Amino acid sequence: ALPGALTFVLAAARETKADFRAVTIVQTIRLFLIIGIVVPIISAYEGAEPALGQHSLPADAAFQFALLAGCGTAAAIAGHFSRLPGGMMLGALLASAFLFGTSQVTVRMPDPLANTGLVILGMVIGSRFSGLGIGQIRGLFRISFFAFIVGTVAASAVAILLSWMSGIGPSKIALAFVPGAMEAMTVISFILGI
């Protein structure tokens, strides 16, 4: 399985000749392993308290949302026609990253909208398990677990080296290097205040 963000990997797999169902299951199991094993270790190490709170909207929030939606949609369409695997998602991601990275947009996506998107994405991913037998799931779990171990060992070695070289805390480096869960680790790092 390709390491990387779950949604991007699935978007890329959907547009290639990969066994989409197998990729979905392997990536989903890896994500559960990462969240179930790595996150509790980092949380215990940091002793972090969740940093949840209200966010105020800037005065030009409507304009920022419109700019984000317009640029994201245009870039998604361009990504689709580029024929790159996951082009729609990659296009929207690049447009959003550019707008936020250059501080042209600072508004936070409203929770109801973000949560609706995550629920829909979860349902689409979950539907890929349809028609699988327990034997197939067991076989894919073994592959997922092996991929998780190999990816975690490799990422840990590099993360330890970079933490030592840069002086950045090991939990921050670990979250940056966890294989295959970009969205989850980004959300978790904000929740834990890391």
mmCIF file of C-alpha atoms in Angstrom:
data_model
loop_
_atom_site.group_PDB
_atom_site.id
_atom_site.type_symbol
_atom_site.label_atom_id
_atom_site.label_comp_id
_atom_site.label_asym_id
_atom_site.label_seq_id
_atom_site.Cartn_x
_atom_site.Cartn_y
_atom_site.Cartn_z
ATOM 1 C CA ALA A 1 0.000 0.000 0.000
ATOM 2 C CA LEU A 2 1.197 3.466 -0.859
ATOM 3 C CA PRO A 3 2.022 5.502 2.250
ATOM 4 C CA GLY A 4 0.212 8.793 2.451
ATOM 5 C CA ALA A 5 -3.076 10.383 3.304
ATOM 6 C CA LEU A 6 -5.970 7.930 3.234
ATOM 7 C CA THR A 7 -8.233 10.038 1.050
ATOM 8 C CA PHE A 8 -5.484 10.831 -1.448
ATOM 9 C CA VAL A 9 -4.363 7.202 -1.669
ATOM 10 C CA LEU A 10 -7.946 6.089 -2.283
ATOM 11 C CA ALA A 11 -8.499 8.793 -4.873
ATOM 12 C CA ALA A 12 -5.266 7.748 -6.607
ATOM 13 C CA ALA A 13 -6.149 4.048 -6.424
ATOM 14 C CA ARG A 14 -9.600 4.662 -7.871
ATOM 15 C CA GLU A 15 -8.057 6.148 -10.986
ATOM 16 C CA THR A 16 -5.473 3.385 -11.546
ATOM 17 C CA LYS A 17 -5.625 -0.356 -12.173
ATOM 18 C CA ALA A 18 -5.061 -1.119 -8.476
ATOM 19 C CA ASP A 19 -7.455 -3.447 -6.637
ATOM 20 C CA PHE A 20 -9.449 -0.607 -5.111
ATOM 21 C CA ARG A 21 -11.201 -2.769 -2.538
ATOM 22 C CA ALA A 22 -7.911 -4.228 -1.251
ATOM 23 C CA VAL A 23 -6.237 -0.812 -1.136
ATOM 24 C CA THR A 24 -9.209 0.608 0.783
ATOM 25 C CA ILE A 25 -9.152 -2.157 3.366
ATOM 26 C CA VAL A 26 -5.374 -2.144 3.831
ATOM 27 C CA GLN A 27 -5.298 1.645 4.212
ATOM 28 C CA THR A 28 -8.285 1.683 6.579
ATOM 29 C CA ILE A 29 -6.789 -1.000 8.824
ATOM 30 C CA ARG A 30 -3.445 0.834 8.852
ATOM 31 C CA LEU A 31 -5.258 4.010 9.896
ATOM 32 C CA PHE A 32 -7.006 2.178 12.767
ATOM 33 C CA LEU A 33 -3.651 0.756 13.888
ATOM 34 C CA ILE A 34 -2.000 4.174 13.769
ATOM 35 C CA ILE A 35 -4.783 5.868 15.719
ATOM 36 C CA GLY A 36 -5.085 2.955 18.169
ATOM 37 C CA ILE A 37 -1.364 2.510 18.870
ATOM 38 C CA VAL A 38 0.667 5.595 17.951
ATOM 39 C CA VAL A 39 -1.694 8.313 19.173
ATOM 40 C CA PRO A 40 -2.085 6.953 22.744
ATOM 41 C CA ILE A 41 1.712 6.659 23.015
ATOM 42 C CA ILE A 42 2.246 10.253 21.865
ATOM 43 C CA SER A 43 -0.580 11.505 24.077
ATOM 44 C CA ALA A 44 0.881 9.736 27.120
ATOM 45 C CA TYR A 45 4.360 11.061 26.327
ATOM 46 C CA GLU A 46 3.135 14.643 25.923
ATOM 47 C CA GLY A 47 0.586 14.542 28.726
ATOM 48 C CA ALA A 48 -1.444 16.780 26.435
ATOM 49 C CA GLU A 49 -4.879 18.064 27.207
ATOM 50 C CA PRO A 50 -7.279 18.524 24.288
ATOM 51 C CA ALA A 51 -7.138 22.087 22.938
ATOM 52 C CA LEU A 52 -10.688 22.464 21.723
ATOM 53 C CA GLY A 53 -12.377 25.824 21.646
ATOM 54 C CA GLN A 54 -14.436 28.352 19.786
ATOM 55 C CA HIS A 55 -12.945 30.219 16.854
ATOM 56 C CA SER A 56 -14.119 33.667 15.850
ATOM 57 C CA LEU A 57 -14.772 34.501 12.214
ATOM 58 C CA PRO A 58 -12.920 37.331 10.498
ATOM 59 C CA ALA A 59 -14.951 40.279 9.187
ATOM 60 C CA ASP A 60 -14.516 39.119 5.582
ATOM 61 C CA ALA A 61 -15.402 35.473 6.300
ATOM 62 C CA ALA A 62 -18.030 35.279 3.514
ATOM 63 C CA PHE A 63 -15.502 36.507 0.959
ATOM 64 C CA GLN A 64 -12.873 34.061 2.213
ATOM 65 C CA PHE A 65 -15.297 31.125 2.025
ATOM 66 C CA ALA A 66 -16.291 32.143 -1.506
ATOM 67 C CA LEU A 67 -12.646 32.505 -2.550
ATOM 68 C CA LEU A 68 -11.786 29.121 -1.036
ATOM 69 C CA ALA A 69 -14.788 27.402 -2.659
ATOM 70 C CA GLY A 70 -14.204 29.025 -6.045
ATOM 71 C CA CYS A 71 -10.471 28.360 -6.212
ATOM 72 C CA GLY A 72 -10.871 24.860 -4.787
ATOM 73 C CA THR A 73 -13.551 23.987 -7.337
ATOM 74 C CA ALA A 74 -11.581 25.436 -10.262
ATOM 75 C CA ALA A 75 -8.415 23.607 -9.184
ATOM 76 C CA ALA A 76 -10.372 20.364 -8.682
ATOM 77 C CA ILE A 77 -11.746 20.613 -12.219
ATOM 78 C CA ALA A 78 -8.250 21.319 -13.558
ATOM 79 C CA GLY A 79 -6.951 18.369 -11.537
ATOM 80 C CA HIS A 80 -9.614 16.122 -13.029
ATOM 81 C CA PHE A 81 -8.642 17.051 -16.569
ATOM 82 C CA SER A 82 -4.932 16.638 -15.758
ATOM 83 C CA ARG A 83 -5.618 12.895 -15.500
ATOM 84 C CA LEU A 84 -3.341 12.612 -12.474
ATOM 85 C CA PRO A 85 -4.444 9.959 -9.968
ATOM 86 C CA GLY A 86 -6.563 11.744 -7.378
ATOM 87 C CA GLY A 87 -6.449 14.872 -9.538
ATOM 88 C CA MET A 88 -9.670 16.403 -8.225
ATOM 89 C CA MET A 89 -8.624 16.050 -4.620
ATOM 90 C CA LEU A 90 -5.044 17.068 -5.353
ATOM 91 C CA GLY A 91 -6.186 20.179 -7.228
ATOM 92 C CA ALA A 92 -8.477 21.308 -4.421
ATOM 93 C CA LEU A 93 -5.793 20.536 -1.845
ATOM 94 C CA LEU A 94 -3.160 22.576 -3.702
ATOM 95 C CA ALA A 95 -5.514 25.538 -4.109
ATOM 96 C CA SER A 96 -6.442 25.425 -0.420
ATOM 97 C CA ALA A 97 -2.810 25.047 0.663
ATOM 98 C CA PHE A 98 -1.813 28.027 -1.482
ATOM 99 C CA LEU A 99 -4.610 30.229 -0.132
ATOM 100 C CA PHE A 100 -3.929 29.324 3.503
ATOM 101 C CA GLY A 101 -0.141 29.284 3.057
ATOM 102 C CA THR A 102 -0.140 32.813 1.643
ATOM 103 C CA SER A 103 -2.644 33.963 4.308
ATOM 104 C CA GLN A 104 -5.163 35.029 1.681
ATOM 105 C CA VAL A 105 -7.601 32.807 3.556
ATOM 106 C CA THR A 106 -7.533 32.436 7.329
ATOM 107 C CA VAL A 107 -11.106 31.383 8.014
ATOM 108 C CA ARG A 108 -11.647 27.963 9.559
ATOM 109 C CA MET A 109 -13.962 25.532 7.776
ATOM 110 C CA PRO A 110 -17.263 25.413 9.731
ATOM 111 C CA ASP A 111 -17.526 22.215 11.775
ATOM 112 C CA PRO A 112 -20.921 21.186 10.332
ATOM 113 C CA LEU A 113 -19.544 21.397 6.787
ATOM 114 C CA ALA A 114 -16.259 19.646 7.631
ATOM 115 C CA ASN A 115 -18.069 16.940 9.610
ATOM 116 C CA THR A 116 -20.563 16.358 6.788
ATOM 117 C CA GLY A 117 -17.670 15.875 4.373
ATOM 118 C CA LEU A 118 -15.966 13.415 6.738
ATOM 119 C CA VAL A 119 -19.179 11.433 7.248
ATOM 120 C CA ILE A 120 -19.731 11.160 3.488
ATOM 121 C CA LEU A 121 -16.107 10.155 2.966
ATOM 122 C CA GLY A 122 -16.409 7.518 5.712
ATOM 123 C CA MET A 123 -19.543 6.073 4.118
ATOM 124 C CA VAL A 124 -17.906 5.894 0.695
ATOM 125 C CA ILE A 125 -14.820 4.184 2.126
ATOM 126 C CA GLY A 126 -16.912 1.802 4.251
ATOM 127 C CA SER A 127 -18.964 0.746 1.243
ATOM 128 C CA ARG A 128 -15.798 -0.800 -0.237
ATOM 129 C CA PHE A 129 -16.009 -3.597 2.362
ATOM 130 C CA SER A 130 -19.214 -4.866 0.749
ATOM 131 C CA GLY A 131 -19.174 -8.541 -0.201
ATOM 132 C CA LEU A 132 -15.910 -9.451 1.505
ATOM 133 C CA GLY A 133 -15.551 -12.707 3.366
ATOM 134 C CA ILE A 134 -13.860 -12.980 6.753
ATOM 135 C CA GLY A 135 -10.979 -14.895 5.130
ATOM 136 C CA GLN A 136 -10.242 -12.021 2.762
ATOM 137 C CA ILE A 137 -10.376 -9.518 5.591
ATOM 138 C CA ARG A 138 -7.980 -11.656 7.684
ATOM 139 C CA GLY A 139 -5.524 -11.863 4.789
ATOM 140 C CA LEU A 140 -5.691 -8.139 4.194
ATOM 141 C CA PHE A 141 -5.293 -7.485 7.928
ATOM 142 C CA ARG A 142 -1.995 -9.390 7.889
ATOM 143 C CA ILE A 143 -0.792 -7.305 4.953
ATOM 144 C CA SER A 144 -1.960 -4.117 6.688
ATOM 145 C CA PHE A 145 -0.232 -5.016 9.933
ATOM 146 C CA PHE A 146 3.028 -5.802 8.117
ATOM 147 C CA ALA A 147 2.826 -2.516 6.192
ATOM 148 C CA PHE A 148 2.142 -0.682 9.470
ATOM 149 C CA ILE A 149 5.174 -2.269 11.186
ATOM 150 C CA VAL A 150 7.552 -1.652 8.272
ATOM 151 C CA GLY A 151 6.341 1.922 7.770
ATOM 152 C CA THR A 152 6.453 2.727 11.477
ATOM 153 C CA VAL A 153 9.961 1.327 11.949
ATOM 154 C CA ALA A 154 11.289 3.215 8.908
ATOM 155 C CA ALA A 155 9.507 6.450 9.868
ATOM 156 C CA SER A 156 10.668 6.126 13.498
ATOM 157 C CA ALA A 157 14.310 5.775 12.484
ATOM 158 C CA VAL A 158 14.154 8.923 10.361
ATOM 159 C CA ALA A 159 12.092 10.789 12.974
ATOM 160 C CA ILE A 160 14.579 10.006 15.752
ATOM 161 C CA LEU A 161 17.454 11.209 13.599
ATOM 162 C CA LEU A 162 15.624 14.411 12.629
ATOM 163 C CA SER A 163 14.540 15.089 16.199
ATOM 164 C CA TRP A 164 18.138 14.772 17.330
ATOM 165 C CA MET A 165 19.435 16.953 14.467
ATOM 166 C CA SER A 166 16.768 19.660 14.659
ATOM 167 C CA GLY A 167 15.985 19.859 18.344
ATOM 168 C CA ILE A 168 12.255 19.602 17.554
ATOM 169 C CA GLY A 169 10.381 17.514 20.100
ATOM 170 C CA PRO A 170 9.997 13.817 19.305
ATOM 171 C CA SER A 171 6.195 13.902 19.462
ATOM 172 C CA LYS A 172 6.014 16.626 16.807
ATOM 173 C CA ILE A 173 8.397 14.735 14.558
ATOM 174 C CA ALA A 174 6.497 11.491 15.187
ATOM 175 C CA LEU A 175 3.195 13.045 14.149
ATOM 176 C CA ALA A 176 4.818 14.408 11.002
ATOM 177 C CA PHE A 177 6.302 11.025 10.097
ATOM 178 C CA VAL A 178 3.472 8.627 10.939
ATOM 179 C CA PRO A 179 2.986 6.659 7.715
ATOM 180 C CA GLY A 180 -0.374 6.841 6.025
ATOM 181 C CA ALA A 181 -2.551 9.115 8.127
ATOM 182 C CA MET A 182 -1.954 12.747 7.233
ATOM 183 C CA GLU A 183 -5.509 13.902 7.904
ATOM 184 C CA ALA A 184 -5.810 12.027 11.171
ATOM 185 C CA MET A 185 -2.436 13.161 12.477
ATOM 186 C CA THR A 186 -3.113 16.783 11.535
ATOM 187 C CA VAL A 187 -6.406 16.764 13.430
ATOM 188 C CA ILE A 188 -4.873 14.913 16.380
ATOM 189 C CA SER A 189 -1.934 17.319 16.601
ATOM 190 C CA PHE A 190 -4.349 20.260 16.826
ATOM 191 C CA ILE A 191 -6.544 18.488 19.377
ATOM 192 C CA LEU A 192 -3.530 17.609 21.536
ATOM 193 C CA GLY A 193 -2.067 21.082 21.094
ATOM 194 C CA ILE A 194 1.219 19.655 19.787
#
